[in-house]
Amino acid sequence: MTISTSHRASPGAAGSDDLFGQPRGLSYLFATEMWERFSYYGMRSLLVLYMVKYLFLPGQVESVLGFATMKRVLEAMFGPLDVQPLASQVYGSYTALVYLTPIFGGLLADRVLGQRRTVILGAALMAAGHFMMAFQPLFLFALFTLILGNGAFKPNISTQVGGLYAPGDPRRDRAYSIFYVGINLGAFFAPLVCGTLGEEVGWHYGFAAAGVGMLIGLCIYLYASRHLPPDELTKARAAPAERQNLSSEEWRSIGALLVLCVLVTFFWATYEQQGNTVTLWASDYTNRSFDIFGWRGEIPATMFLALNPFMIFAFTPFIVALWMRQARRGTEPSTLTKMALGCFGVALANLVMVAAAYEAGADGKASWLWLFLYFAIVTTGELYISPIGLSLVSKIAPVRMLSLIMGVWLATSFTGNFIAGWLGSFWSGMDKAHFFLMIAAIAAAAGAGIQAFNRPLTPMLRE
């Protein structure tokens, strides 16, 4: 892809501040995002298990402030909810809202605070929210604080990566791939540390570990200040004469992105079953026992969530090499075809779980190898959508709306996660093979929809 409609000043030209051929600021943004994702995925790896196996059980749930009101609201929308469906709805609502608030975080940065101060505000709120999770009565207030913090942090850290590079700099796509590895490096260690602490030592130790990770990320970001690009808001205020109405080309680019947002929503609705129903499958329907040279034990269910981020940074070099080889031959898929392939990958991964469900039967347990294969395929699908989307937005979004448009793009996960939570509420009442078949069908339909728009939208994206 070579797409550029905005004119951004950048400190990112090659020079003495470069590190391994990339601006030094990229390494700090990489580390900040890594620790933020460590905190987010560490908490998320425990969330469903914590609610289903502890917090929402009689004798515990009565201590949660606001629980009765929250349950009444959800049941008014979805009908009576037992423990697992209720936990799924809470999980889906939380993971949805953390991707809705970036729209407002983008507006806040573009018009009031600037990107840097909004990132600092978001990081501080998230650290507070994770530590609040360690106190059982504050559960719902902690989720609300985390939602607000993520909204301020997420769109503005991503846009700063693009701000390190001048228009047309070919390093930008590679930079977002590197940045995406940072995201998944944090996500890899999160369930290993926070998940294991939560399951083996105590739930609240896992949540507190997530808070410590967020504080580390905040400290790195504050230290890196002189290496980061200037805020777009600061540049706009310094040169007000350059501000003008959006051109017709910019409006067409925004329109193309909005169409993609609708379609990509259904990718996230199926992909985000990982932290919800797939975690329950790992806990209740997977044979997790091992015997290595006489050392016997059972793999914690949350540890399987480390497979996806590990495979992200293991598979990325091979995927990029494949695209480069295809580009030399003139056969590299278009952006939209890659996105469609990503959806088809999620569909295939869920068909693997259909086979696992048939092996397990009604009351048995399936081999953990089915989960390994599931994560290998779903990870490949993710690589065909997520980093491409971040880079795409940074290139074609109008500069004075950059954080806002990034927030809108991230909001595809809002509706996706909300739908994912609703779909997950069918888990306890459905045959497991039929459940995974339903998820596969939705992912395949999303892929077909994206591919159907390939021809009319590709010219709009100026590929």
Tab-separated table of C-alpha atoms in Angstrom:
chain	number	residue	atom	x	y	z
A	1	MET	CA	0.000	0.000	0.000
A	2	THR	CA	1.177	3.504	-0.810
A	3	ILE	CA	-1.451	5.925	0.465
A	4	SER	CA	-0.896	9.492	1.609
A	5	THR	CA	-3.356	12.358	1.633
A	6	SER	CA	-2.119	14.407	4.582
A	7	HIS	CA	0.986	16.530	5.018
A	8	ARG	CA	2.506	15.840	8.383
A	9	ALA	CA	5.661	17.377	9.691
A	10	SER	CA	7.746	14.722	11.325
A	11	PRO	CA	10.956	14.284	13.246
A	12	GLY	CA	11.338	10.879	11.698
A	13	ALA	CA	13.788	11.486	8.887
A	14	ALA	CA	16.868	9.334	9.127
A	15	GLY	CA	19.440	10.923	11.355
A	16	SER	CA	21.457	10.776	14.528
A	17	ASP	CA	18.397	10.013	16.647
A	18	ASP	CA	17.715	6.794	14.747
A	19	LEU	CA	18.047	3.379	16.355
A	20	PHE	CA	18.424	0.339	14.077
A	21	GLY	CA	17.104	2.349	11.149
A	22	GLN	CA	13.988	3.603	12.978
A	23	PRO	CA	13.397	6.786	15.020
A	24	ARG	CA	14.424	6.286	18.644
A	25	GLY	CA	10.941	7.294	19.742
A	26	LEU	CA	9.570	4.075	18.254
A	27	SER	CA	11.417	1.985	20.840
A	28	TYR	CA	9.850	3.999	23.682
A	29	LEU	CA	6.369	3.813	22.184
A	30	PHE	CA	6.955	0.078	21.664
A	31	ALA	CA	7.859	-0.378	25.359
A	32	THR	CA	5.004	1.815	26.613
A	33	GLU	CA	2.433	-0.077	24.547
A	34	MET	CA	3.953	-3.420	25.562
A	35	TRP	CA	3.415	-2.712	29.258
A	36	GLU	CA	-0.049	-1.267	28.674
A	37	ARG	CA	-1.079	-4.403	26.797
A	38	PHE	CA	0.504	-6.502	29.559
A	39	SER	CA	-1.828	-4.819	32.027
A	40	TYR	CA	-4.907	-5.054	29.788
A	41	TYR	CA	-4.507	-8.681	28.745
A	42	GLY	CA	-3.335	-9.722	32.202
A	43	MET	CA	-6.551	-8.456	33.728
A	44	ARG	CA	-8.647	-9.755	30.813
A	45	SER	CA	-7.186	-13.267	31.063
A	46	LEU	CA	-8.653	-13.551	34.556
A	47	LEU	CA	-11.902	-11.664	34.112
A	48	VAL	CA	-14.312	-14.401	32.978
A	49	LEU	CA	-12.859	-17.087	35.255
A	50	TYR	CA	-12.911	-14.664	38.187
A	51	MET	CA	-16.589	-13.897	37.669
A	52	VAL	CA	-17.744	-17.463	36.897
A	53	LYS	CA	-15.706	-19.314	39.501
A	54	TYR	CA	-15.636	-16.794	42.341
A	55	LEU	CA	-17.089	-13.287	42.265
A	56	PHE	CA	-20.611	-13.973	40.952
A	57	LEU	CA	-21.208	-16.938	43.263
A	58	PRO	CA	-23.523	-16.657	46.302
A	59	GLY	CA	-21.654	-15.418	49.340
A	60	GLN	CA	-19.307	-13.243	47.258
A	61	VAL	CA	-21.440	-11.279	44.829
A	62	GLU	CA	-23.344	-9.496	47.600
A	63	SER	CA	-20.246	-7.450	48.418
A	64	VAL	CA	-19.956	-5.930	44.903
A	65	LEU	CA	-21.204	-2.346	44.935
A	66	GLY	CA	-23.840	-1.714	42.265
A	67	PHE	CA	-24.129	-5.382	41.234
A	68	ALA	CA	-27.903	-5.639	41.670
A	69	THR	CA	-28.499	-2.543	39.540
A	70	MET	CA	-26.121	-3.744	36.824
A	71	LYS	CA	-27.790	-7.157	36.722
A	72	ARG	CA	-31.266	-5.628	36.432
A	73	VAL	CA	-30.158	-3.503	33.492
A	74	LEU	CA	-28.645	-6.459	31.642
A	75	GLU	CA	-31.623	-8.715	32.346
A	76	ALA	CA	-33.979	-6.007	31.118
A	77	MET	CA	-32.174	-6.230	27.760
A	78	PHE	CA	-31.386	-9.944	27.525
A	79	GLY	CA	-33.778	-11.735	29.882
A	80	PRO	CA	-32.888	-13.786	32.973
A	81	LEU	CA	-29.143	-14.471	33.205
A	82	ASP	CA	-27.461	-17.266	35.141
A	83	VAL	CA	-23.851	-16.929	36.311
A	84	GLN	CA	-22.078	-17.826	33.054
A	85	PRO	CA	-24.329	-15.850	30.669
A	86	LEU	CA	-24.172	-12.878	33.037
A	87	ALA	CA	-20.372	-13.065	33.176
A	88	SER	CA	-20.259	-13.245	29.380
A	89	GLN	CA	-22.427	-10.141	29.071
A	90	VAL	CA	-20.250	-8.232	31.545
A	91	TYR	CA	-17.110	-9.348	29.733
A	92	GLY	CA	-18.543	-8.388	26.360
A	93	SER	CA	-19.741	-5.016	27.606
A	94	TYR	CA	-16.368	-4.225	29.171
A	95	THR	CA	-14.268	-5.252	26.175
A	96	ALA	CA	-16.705	-3.404	23.904
A	97	LEU	CA	-16.635	-0.151	25.837
A	98	VAL	CA	-12.841	-0.002	26.003
A	99	TYR	CA	-13.003	0.307	22.206
A	100	LEU	CA	-15.851	2.835	22.144
A	101	THR	CA	-14.240	5.410	24.414
A	102	PRO	CA	-11.219	5.919	22.063
A	103	ILE	CA	-13.539	8.041	19.904
A	104	PHE	CA	-13.897	10.491	22.792
A	105	GLY	CA	-10.220	10.115	23.694
A	106	GLY	CA	-9.356	11.082	20.136
A	107	LEU	CA	-11.606	14.135	20.287
A	108	LEU	CA	-10.096	15.137	23.623
A	109	ALA	CA	-6.585	14.949	22.179
A	110	ASP	CA	-7.381	16.636	18.854
A	111	ARG	CA	-9.246	19.584	20.370
A	112	VAL	CA	-8.246	20.081	24.022
A	113	LEU	CA	-5.284	18.289	25.594
A	114	GLY	CA	-3.106	17.059	22.753
A	115	GLN	CA	-1.916	13.488	22.328
A	116	ARG	CA	0.803	13.433	24.985
A	117	ARG	CA	-1.236	14.701	27.918
A	118	THR	CA	-4.166	12.487	26.942
A	119	VAL	CA	-1.891	9.414	26.928
A	120	ILE	CA	-0.587	10.308	30.403
A	121	LEU	CA	-4.148	10.776	31.698
A	122	GLY	CA	-5.211	7.430	30.244
A	123	ALA	CA	-2.236	5.545	31.679
A	124	ALA	CA	-2.826	6.961	35.150
A	125	LEU	CA	-6.522	6.023	35.055
A	126	MET	CA	-5.742	2.477	33.928
A	127	ALA	CA	-3.155	1.957	36.662
A	128	ALA	CA	-5.722	3.095	39.236
A	129	GLY	CA	-8.371	0.810	37.732
A	130	HIS	CA	-6.166	-2.282	37.894
A	131	PHE	CA	-5.346	-1.689	41.539
A	132	MET	CA	-9.047	-1.139	42.262
A	133	MET	CA	-9.714	-4.612	40.811
A	134	ALA	CA	-7.787	-6.018	43.765
A	135	PHE	CA	-10.638	-4.825	46.027
A	136	GLN	CA	-13.752	-6.930	45.524
A	137	PRO	CA	-16.430	-4.300	46.343
A	138	LEU	CA	-14.941	-1.898	43.750
A	139	PHE	CA	-15.220	-4.357	40.854
A	140	LEU	CA	-17.694	-2.347	38.725
A	141	PHE	CA	-16.035	0.992	39.513
A	142	ALA	CA	-12.690	-0.513	38.520
A	143	LEU	CA	-14.079	-1.612	35.148
A	144	PHE	CA	-15.467	1.883	34.559
A	145	THR	CA	-12.107	3.497	35.375
A	146	LEU	CA	-10.295	1.105	33.041
A	147	ILE	CA	-12.742	1.884	30.232
A	148	LEU	CA	-12.110	5.630	30.557
A	149	GLY	CA	-8.354	5.182	30.780
A	150	ASN	CA	-8.144	2.970	27.732
A	151	GLY	CA	-10.195	5.459	25.735
A	152	ALA	CA	-7.725	8.227	26.472
A	153	PHE	CA	-4.629	6.086	25.926
A	154	LYS	CA	-5.245	3.806	22.972
A	155	PRO	CA	-5.877	6.064	19.938
A	156	ASN	CA	-3.200	8.570	20.888
A	157	ILE	CA	-0.327	6.143	21.409
A	158	SER	CA	-1.058	4.573	17.997
A	159	THR	CA	-1.140	7.874	16.113
A	160	GLN	CA	2.193	8.946	17.597
A	161	VAL	CA	3.882	6.051	15.807
A	162	GLY	CA	2.834	7.512	12.465
A	163	GLY	CA	3.925	10.976	13.639
A	164	LEU	CA	7.535	9.801	13.791
A	165	TYR	CA	7.694	9.595	9.981
A	166	ALA	CA	7.507	12.103	7.159
A	167	PRO	CA	4.888	11.628	4.405
A	168	GLY	CA	5.900	8.840	2.051
A	169	ASP	CA	8.528	7.394	4.410
A	170	PRO	CA	8.619	3.667	3.503
A	171	ARG	CA	9.570	2.766	7.074
A	172	ARG	CA	6.076	3.560	8.359
A	173	ASP	CA	4.488	0.172	7.509
A	174	ARG	CA	7.435	-1.675	9.045
A	175	ALA	CA	7.161	0.576	12.103
A	176	TYR	CA	3.565	-0.475	12.692
A	177	SER	CA	4.551	-4.122	12.338
A	178	ILE	CA	7.265	-3.566	14.968
A	179	PHE	CA	4.773	-1.713	17.166
A	180	TYR	CA	2.308	-4.577	16.790
A	181	VAL	CA	4.971	-6.992	18.022
A	182	GLY	CA	5.229	-4.832	21.153
A	183	ILE	CA	1.486	-5.131	21.672
A	184	ASN	CA	1.683	-8.891	21.511
A	185	LEU	CA	4.872	-9.221	23.524
A	186	GLY	CA	2.991	-7.680	26.431
A	187	ALA	CA	-0.042	-9.817	25.693
A	188	PHE	CA	2.169	-12.931	25.700
A	189	PHE	CA	3.611	-12.399	29.172
A	190	ALA	CA	0.321	-11.139	30.631
A	191	PRO	CA	-1.464	-14.496	31.132
A	192	LEU	CA	1.794	-16.173	32.154
A	193	VAL	CA	2.301	-13.667	34.982
A	194	CYS	CA	-1.082	-12.186	35.885
A	195	GLY	CA	-3.095	-15.271	34.927
A	196	THR	CA	-0.868	-17.677	36.838
A	197	LEU	CA	-0.792	-15.415	39.904
A	198	GLY	CA	-4.563	-15.090	39.800
A	199	GLU	CA	-5.279	-18.804	39.412
A	200	GLU	CA	-2.540	-20.210	41.636
A	201	VAL	CA	-1.969	-17.543	44.330
A	202	GLY	CA	-5.070	-15.375	44.452
A	203	TRP	CA	-7.241	-13.428	42.056
A	204	HIS	CA	-6.295	-10.079	43.504
A	205	TYR	CA	-2.556	-10.712	43.119
A	206	GLY	CA	-3.092	-11.117	39.387
A	207	PHE	CA	-5.010	-7.851	39.132
A	208	ALA	CA	-2.383	-5.997	41.192
A	209	ALA	CA	0.360	-7.299	38.881
A	210	ALA	CA	-1.518	-5.737	35.960
A	211	GLY	CA	-1.477	-2.403	37.803
A	212	VAL	CA	2.277	-2.606	38.329
A	213	GLY	CA	2.747	-3.229	34.599
A	214	MET	CA	0.749	-0.117	33.724
A	215	LEU	CA	2.821	2.018	36.094
A	216	ILE	CA	6.008	0.801	34.388
A	217	GLY	CA	4.571	1.788	31.011
A	218	LEU	CA	3.667	5.250	32.296
A	219	CYS	CA	7.193	5.811	33.642
A	220	ILE	CA	8.731	4.815	30.292
A	221	TYR	CA	6.465	7.206	28.426
A	222	LEU	CA	7.300	10.128	30.710
A	223	TYR	CA	11.029	9.425	30.333
A	224	ALA	CA	10.727	9.342	26.519
A	225	SER	CA	9.190	12.796	26.150
A	226	ARG	CA	12.017	14.419	24.138
A	227	HIS	CA	12.047	11.569	21.599
A	228	LEU	CA	8.334	11.724	20.753
A	229	PRO	CA	6.760	13.641	17.857
A	230	PRO	CA	5.100	16.990	18.590
A	231	ASP	CA	1.353	16.940	19.132
A	232	GLU	CA	-0.764	17.559	16.061
A	233	LEU	CA	-2.804	19.978	18.208
A	234	THR	CA	0.331	21.985	19.009
A	235	LYS	CA	1.287	22.191	15.333
A	236	ALA	CA	-2.252	23.195	14.334
A	237	ARG	CA	-2.323	26.018	16.899
A	238	ALA	CA	1.107	27.228	15.771
A	239	ALA	CA	0.002	27.449	12.124
A	240	PRO	CA	-3.744	28.274	12.085
A	241	ALA	CA	-3.553	29.581	8.537
A	242	GLU	CA	-3.008	26.044	7.262
A	243	ARG	CA	-6.376	24.823	8.519
A	244	GLN	CA	-8.947	24.273	5.808
A	245	ASN	CA	-12.062	22.285	5.045
A	246	LEU	CA	-11.765	18.631	4.120
A	247	SER	CA	-11.241	17.978	0.429
A	248	SER	CA	-13.458	15.642	-1.580
A	249	GLU	CA	-10.590	13.140	-1.680
A	250	GLU	CA	-10.329	13.179	2.118
A	251	TRP	CA	-14.092	12.693	2.466
A	252	ARG	CA	-13.931	9.688	0.104
A	253	SER	CA	-11.112	8.188	2.167
A	254	ILE	CA	-13.107	8.657	5.377
A	255	GLY	CA	-16.141	7.060	3.709
A	256	ALA	CA	-14.102	4.042	2.664
A	257	LEU	CA	-12.797	3.633	6.206
A	258	LEU	CA	-16.321	3.797	7.647
A	259	VAL	CA	-17.522	1.035	5.323
A	260	LEU	CA	-14.565	-1.097	6.396
A	261	CYS	CA	-15.368	-0.369	10.047
A	262	VAL	CA	-18.812	-1.933	9.696
A	263	LEU	CA	-17.457	-5.065	8.059
A	264	VAL	CA	-14.442	-5.536	10.354
A	265	THR	CA	-16.791	-5.426	13.355
A	266	PHE	CA	-17.838	-9.017	12.671
A	267	PHE	CA	-14.233	-10.165	12.544
A	268	TRP	CA	-13.772	-8.912	16.116
A	269	ALA	CA	-17.101	-10.418	17.221
A	270	THR	CA	-15.755	-13.872	16.381
A	271	TYR	CA	-12.082	-13.306	17.151
A	272	GLU	CA	-12.792	-12.044	20.684
A	273	GLN	CA	-14.248	-15.377	21.794
A	274	GLN	CA	-10.670	-16.163	22.846
A	275	GLY	CA	-10.913	-14.459	26.218
A	276	ASN	CA	-14.475	-15.642	26.768
A	277	THR	CA	-15.804	-18.980	25.548
A	278	VAL	CA	-12.453	-20.333	24.353
A	279	THR	CA	-11.076	-19.739	27.851
A	280	LEU	CA	-14.032	-21.656	29.298
A	281	TRP	CA	-13.346	-24.445	26.791
A	282	ALA	CA	-9.715	-24.578	27.935
A	283	SER	CA	-10.818	-24.690	31.570
A	284	ASP	CA	-13.640	-27.243	31.350
A	285	TYR	CA	-13.244	-29.266	28.138
A	286	THR	CA	-9.502	-29.546	27.559
A	287	ASN	CA	-7.182	-32.211	28.896
A	288	ARG	CA	-4.493	-29.975	30.399
A	289	SER	CA	-2.536	-32.658	32.246
A	290	PHE	CA	1.142	-33.177	31.475
A	291	ASP	CA	3.860	-35.632	32.497
A	292	ILE	CA	7.400	-34.552	31.599
A	293	PHE	CA	10.169	-36.808	32.925
A	294	GLY	CA	8.082	-37.675	35.939
A	295	TRP	CA	6.996	-34.092	36.572
A	296	ARG	CA	3.207	-34.137	36.557
A	297	GLY	CA	0.803	-31.267	36.696
A	298	GLU	CA	-1.936	-29.363	34.932
A	299	ILE	CA	-1.493	-26.358	32.649
A	300	PRO	CA	-3.449	-23.313	33.921
A	301	ALA	CA	-6.300	-22.506	31.545
A	302	THR	CA	-5.231	-18.866	31.220
A	303	MET	CA	-1.816	-19.940	29.928
A	304	PHE	CA	-3.356	-20.914	26.581
A	305	LEU	CA	-4.095	-17.224	26.015
A	306	ALA	CA	-0.332	-16.684	25.706
A	307	LEU	CA	-0.316	-18.734	22.483
A	308	ASN	CA	-1.896	-15.989	20.356
A	309	PRO	CA	0.576	-13.188	21.182
A	310	PHE	CA	3.519	-15.587	21.030
A	311	MET	CA	2.458	-16.685	17.579
A	312	ILE	CA	2.035	-13.045	16.511
A	313	PHE	CA	5.715	-12.277	16.840
A	314	ALA	CA	6.706	-15.776	15.682
A	315	PHE	CA	4.595	-15.634	12.497
A	316	THR	CA	5.014	-11.948	11.576
A	317	PRO	CA	8.412	-12.316	9.801
A	318	PHE	CA	7.067	-15.169	7.675
A	319	ILE	CA	3.864	-13.326	6.756
A	320	VAL	CA	5.810	-10.192	5.797
A	321	ALA	CA	8.280	-12.271	3.774
A	322	LEU	CA	5.357	-13.934	1.980
A	323	TRP	CA	3.861	-10.559	1.066
A	324	MET	CA	7.239	-9.301	-0.178
A	325	ARG	CA	7.631	-12.385	-2.346
A	326	GLN	CA	4.109	-11.964	-3.698
A	327	ALA	CA	4.792	-8.269	-4.365
A	328	ARG	CA	7.848	-9.122	-6.470
A	329	ARG	CA	5.677	-11.465	-8.507
A	330	GLY	CA	2.802	-8.993	-8.729
A	331	THR	CA	0.474	-11.334	-6.830
A	332	GLU	CA	0.277	-9.646	-3.419
A	333	PRO	CA	-3.380	-9.466	-2.312
A	334	SER	CA	-5.014	-6.064	-1.970
A	335	THR	CA	-5.685	-4.670	1.486
A	336	LEU	CA	-9.331	-5.737	1.374
A	337	THR	CA	-8.490	-9.220	0.124
A	338	LYS	CA	-6.077	-9.608	3.043
A	339	MET	CA	-8.831	-8.549	5.424
A	340	ALA	CA	-11.241	-11.044	3.889
A	341	LEU	CA	-8.621	-13.782	4.253
A	342	GLY	CA	-8.280	-12.821	7.917
A	343	CYS	CA	-11.995	-13.443	8.452
A	344	PHE	CA	-11.813	-16.764	6.628
A	345	GLY	CA	-8.926	-17.708	8.916
A	346	VAL	CA	-11.119	-17.188	11.990
A	347	ALA	CA	-13.842	-19.285	10.366
A	348	LEU	CA	-11.378	-22.128	9.726
A	349	ALA	CA	-10.066	-21.923	13.303
A	350	ASN	CA	-13.588	-22.376	14.672
A	351	LEU	CA	-14.150	-25.351	12.381
A	352	VAL	CA	-11.111	-26.865	14.100
A	353	MET	CA	-12.920	-26.389	17.400
A	354	VAL	CA	-15.986	-28.112	15.951
A	355	ALA	CA	-13.782	-31.164	15.432
A	356	ALA	CA	-12.440	-30.788	18.989
A	357	ALA	CA	-15.983	-30.718	20.353
A	358	TYR	CA	-16.839	-33.952	18.556
A	359	GLU	CA	-13.728	-35.589	19.998
A	360	ALA	CA	-14.581	-34.468	23.533
A	361	GLY	CA	-18.207	-35.613	23.388
A	362	ALA	CA	-20.825	-34.445	25.859
A	363	ASP	CA	-18.817	-34.873	29.074
A	364	GLY	CA	-15.269	-35.651	27.977
A	365	LYS	CA	-12.184	-33.574	27.360
A	366	ALA	CA	-10.292	-32.985	24.115
A	367	SER	CA	-6.552	-32.824	23.541
A	368	TRP	CA	-4.853	-29.462	24.071
A	369	LEU	CA	-3.441	-29.810	20.541
A	370	TRP	CA	-6.815	-28.693	19.162
A	371	LEU	CA	-6.395	-25.387	20.985
A	372	PHE	CA	-2.836	-25.062	19.683
A	373	LEU	CA	-4.088	-25.477	16.109
A	374	TYR	CA	-6.972	-23.068	16.749
A	375	PHE	CA	-4.623	-20.328	17.939
A	376	ALA	CA	-2.194	-20.898	15.043
A	377	ILE	CA	-4.947	-20.343	12.468
A	378	VAL	CA	-6.737	-17.479	14.252
A	379	THR	CA	-3.393	-15.682	14.732
A	380	THR	CA	-2.650	-15.865	11.021
A	381	GLY	CA	-6.066	-14.350	10.357
A	382	GLU	CA	-5.371	-11.525	12.792
A	383	LEU	CA	-2.107	-10.653	11.016
A	384	TYR	CA	-4.058	-10.114	7.812
A	385	ILE	CA	-6.239	-7.417	9.417
A	386	SER	CA	-5.075	-5.636	12.548
A	387	PRO	CA	-1.629	-4.083	11.811
A	388	ILE	CA	-2.684	-3.215	8.255
A	389	GLY	CA	-5.654	-1.277	9.591
A	390	LEU	CA	-3.535	0.797	11.999
A	391	SER	CA	-1.079	1.742	9.271
A	392	LEU	CA	-3.889	2.486	6.824
A	393	VAL	CA	-5.588	4.944	9.179
A	394	SER	CA	-2.331	6.747	9.969
A	395	LYS	CA	-1.800	7.359	6.247
A	396	ILE	CA	-5.185	8.418	4.914
A	397	ALA	CA	-6.909	10.074	7.881
A	398	PRO	CA	-6.871	13.913	7.631
A	399	VAL	CA	-4.208	15.248	9.993
A	400	ARG	CA	-6.589	17.447	12.037
A	401	MET	CA	-8.849	14.444	12.659
A	402	LEU	CA	-6.143	11.821	13.040
A	403	SER	CA	-6.769	10.733	16.637
A	404	LEU	CA	-10.544	10.876	16.133
A	405	ILE	CA	-10.428	8.660	13.036
A	406	MET	CA	-8.068	6.264	14.810
A	407	GLY	CA	-10.606	6.129	17.630
A	408	VAL	CA	-13.395	5.369	15.156
A	409	TRP	CA	-11.326	2.560	13.665
A	410	LEU	CA	-10.636	1.104	17.109
A	411	ALA	CA	-14.374	1.372	17.819
A	412	THR	CA	-14.955	-1.517	15.425
A	413	SER	CA	-13.931	-3.570	18.438
A	414	PHE	CA	-16.672	-1.868	20.477
A	415	THR	CA	-19.522	-3.300	18.470
A	416	GLY	CA	-17.497	-6.456	17.820
A	417	ASN	CA	-16.904	-7.143	21.514
A	418	PHE	CA	-20.484	-6.281	22.413
A	419	ILE	CA	-21.702	-8.814	19.847
A	420	ALA	CA	-19.043	-11.254	21.074
A	421	GLY	CA	-20.421	-11.038	24.616
A	422	TRP	CA	-23.959	-11.614	23.377
A	423	LEU	CA	-22.837	-14.614	21.309
A	424	GLY	CA	-20.936	-15.970	24.304
A	425	SER	CA	-24.098	-15.948	26.403
A	426	PHE	CA	-25.323	-18.928	24.312
A	427	TRP	CA	-22.333	-21.033	25.391
A	428	SER	CA	-23.853	-22.798	28.383
A	429	GLY	CA	-27.127	-23.585	26.571
A	430	MET	CA	-25.782	-24.858	23.233
A	431	ASP	CA	-24.053	-27.981	22.042
A	432	LYS	CA	-20.412	-26.944	21.826
A	433	ALA	CA	-19.929	-28.149	18.244
A	434	HIS	CA	-22.974	-26.143	17.162
A	435	PHE	CA	-21.680	-23.084	19.012
A	436	PHE	CA	-18.310	-23.116	17.225
A	437	LEU	CA	-20.078	-23.779	13.918
A	438	MET	CA	-22.183	-20.649	14.495
A	439	ILE	CA	-19.057	-18.557	15.139
A	440	ALA	CA	-17.398	-19.973	12.006
A	441	ALA	CA	-20.411	-19.074	9.878
A	442	ILE	CA	-20.419	-15.466	11.111
A	443	ALA	CA	-16.683	-15.070	10.410
A	444	ALA	CA	-17.059	-16.540	6.931
A	445	ALA	CA	-19.975	-14.202	6.161
A	446	ALA	CA	-17.862	-11.212	7.259
A	447	GLY	CA	-15.046	-12.328	4.949
A	448	ALA	CA	-17.437	-12.694	2.038
A	449	GLY	CA	-18.833	-9.213	2.731
A	450	ILE	CA	-15.396	-7.590	2.745
A	451	GLN	CA	-14.426	-9.354	-0.480
A	452	ALA	CA	-17.675	-8.231	-2.112
A	453	PHE	CA	-16.655	-4.605	-1.467
A	454	ASN	CA	-13.118	-5.161	-2.719
A	455	ARG	CA	-13.662	-3.816	-6.211
A	456	PRO	CA	-15.583	-0.603	-5.390
A	457	LEU	CA	-13.536	0.297	-2.303
A	458	THR	CA	-9.993	-0.411	-3.484
A	459	PRO	CA	-9.868	2.636	-5.827
A	460	MET	CA	-11.133	4.805	-2.973
A	461	LEU	CA	-8.210	3.627	-0.852
A	462	ARG	CA	-5.844	4.528	-3.736
A	463	GLU	CA	-3.903	1.293	-3.787
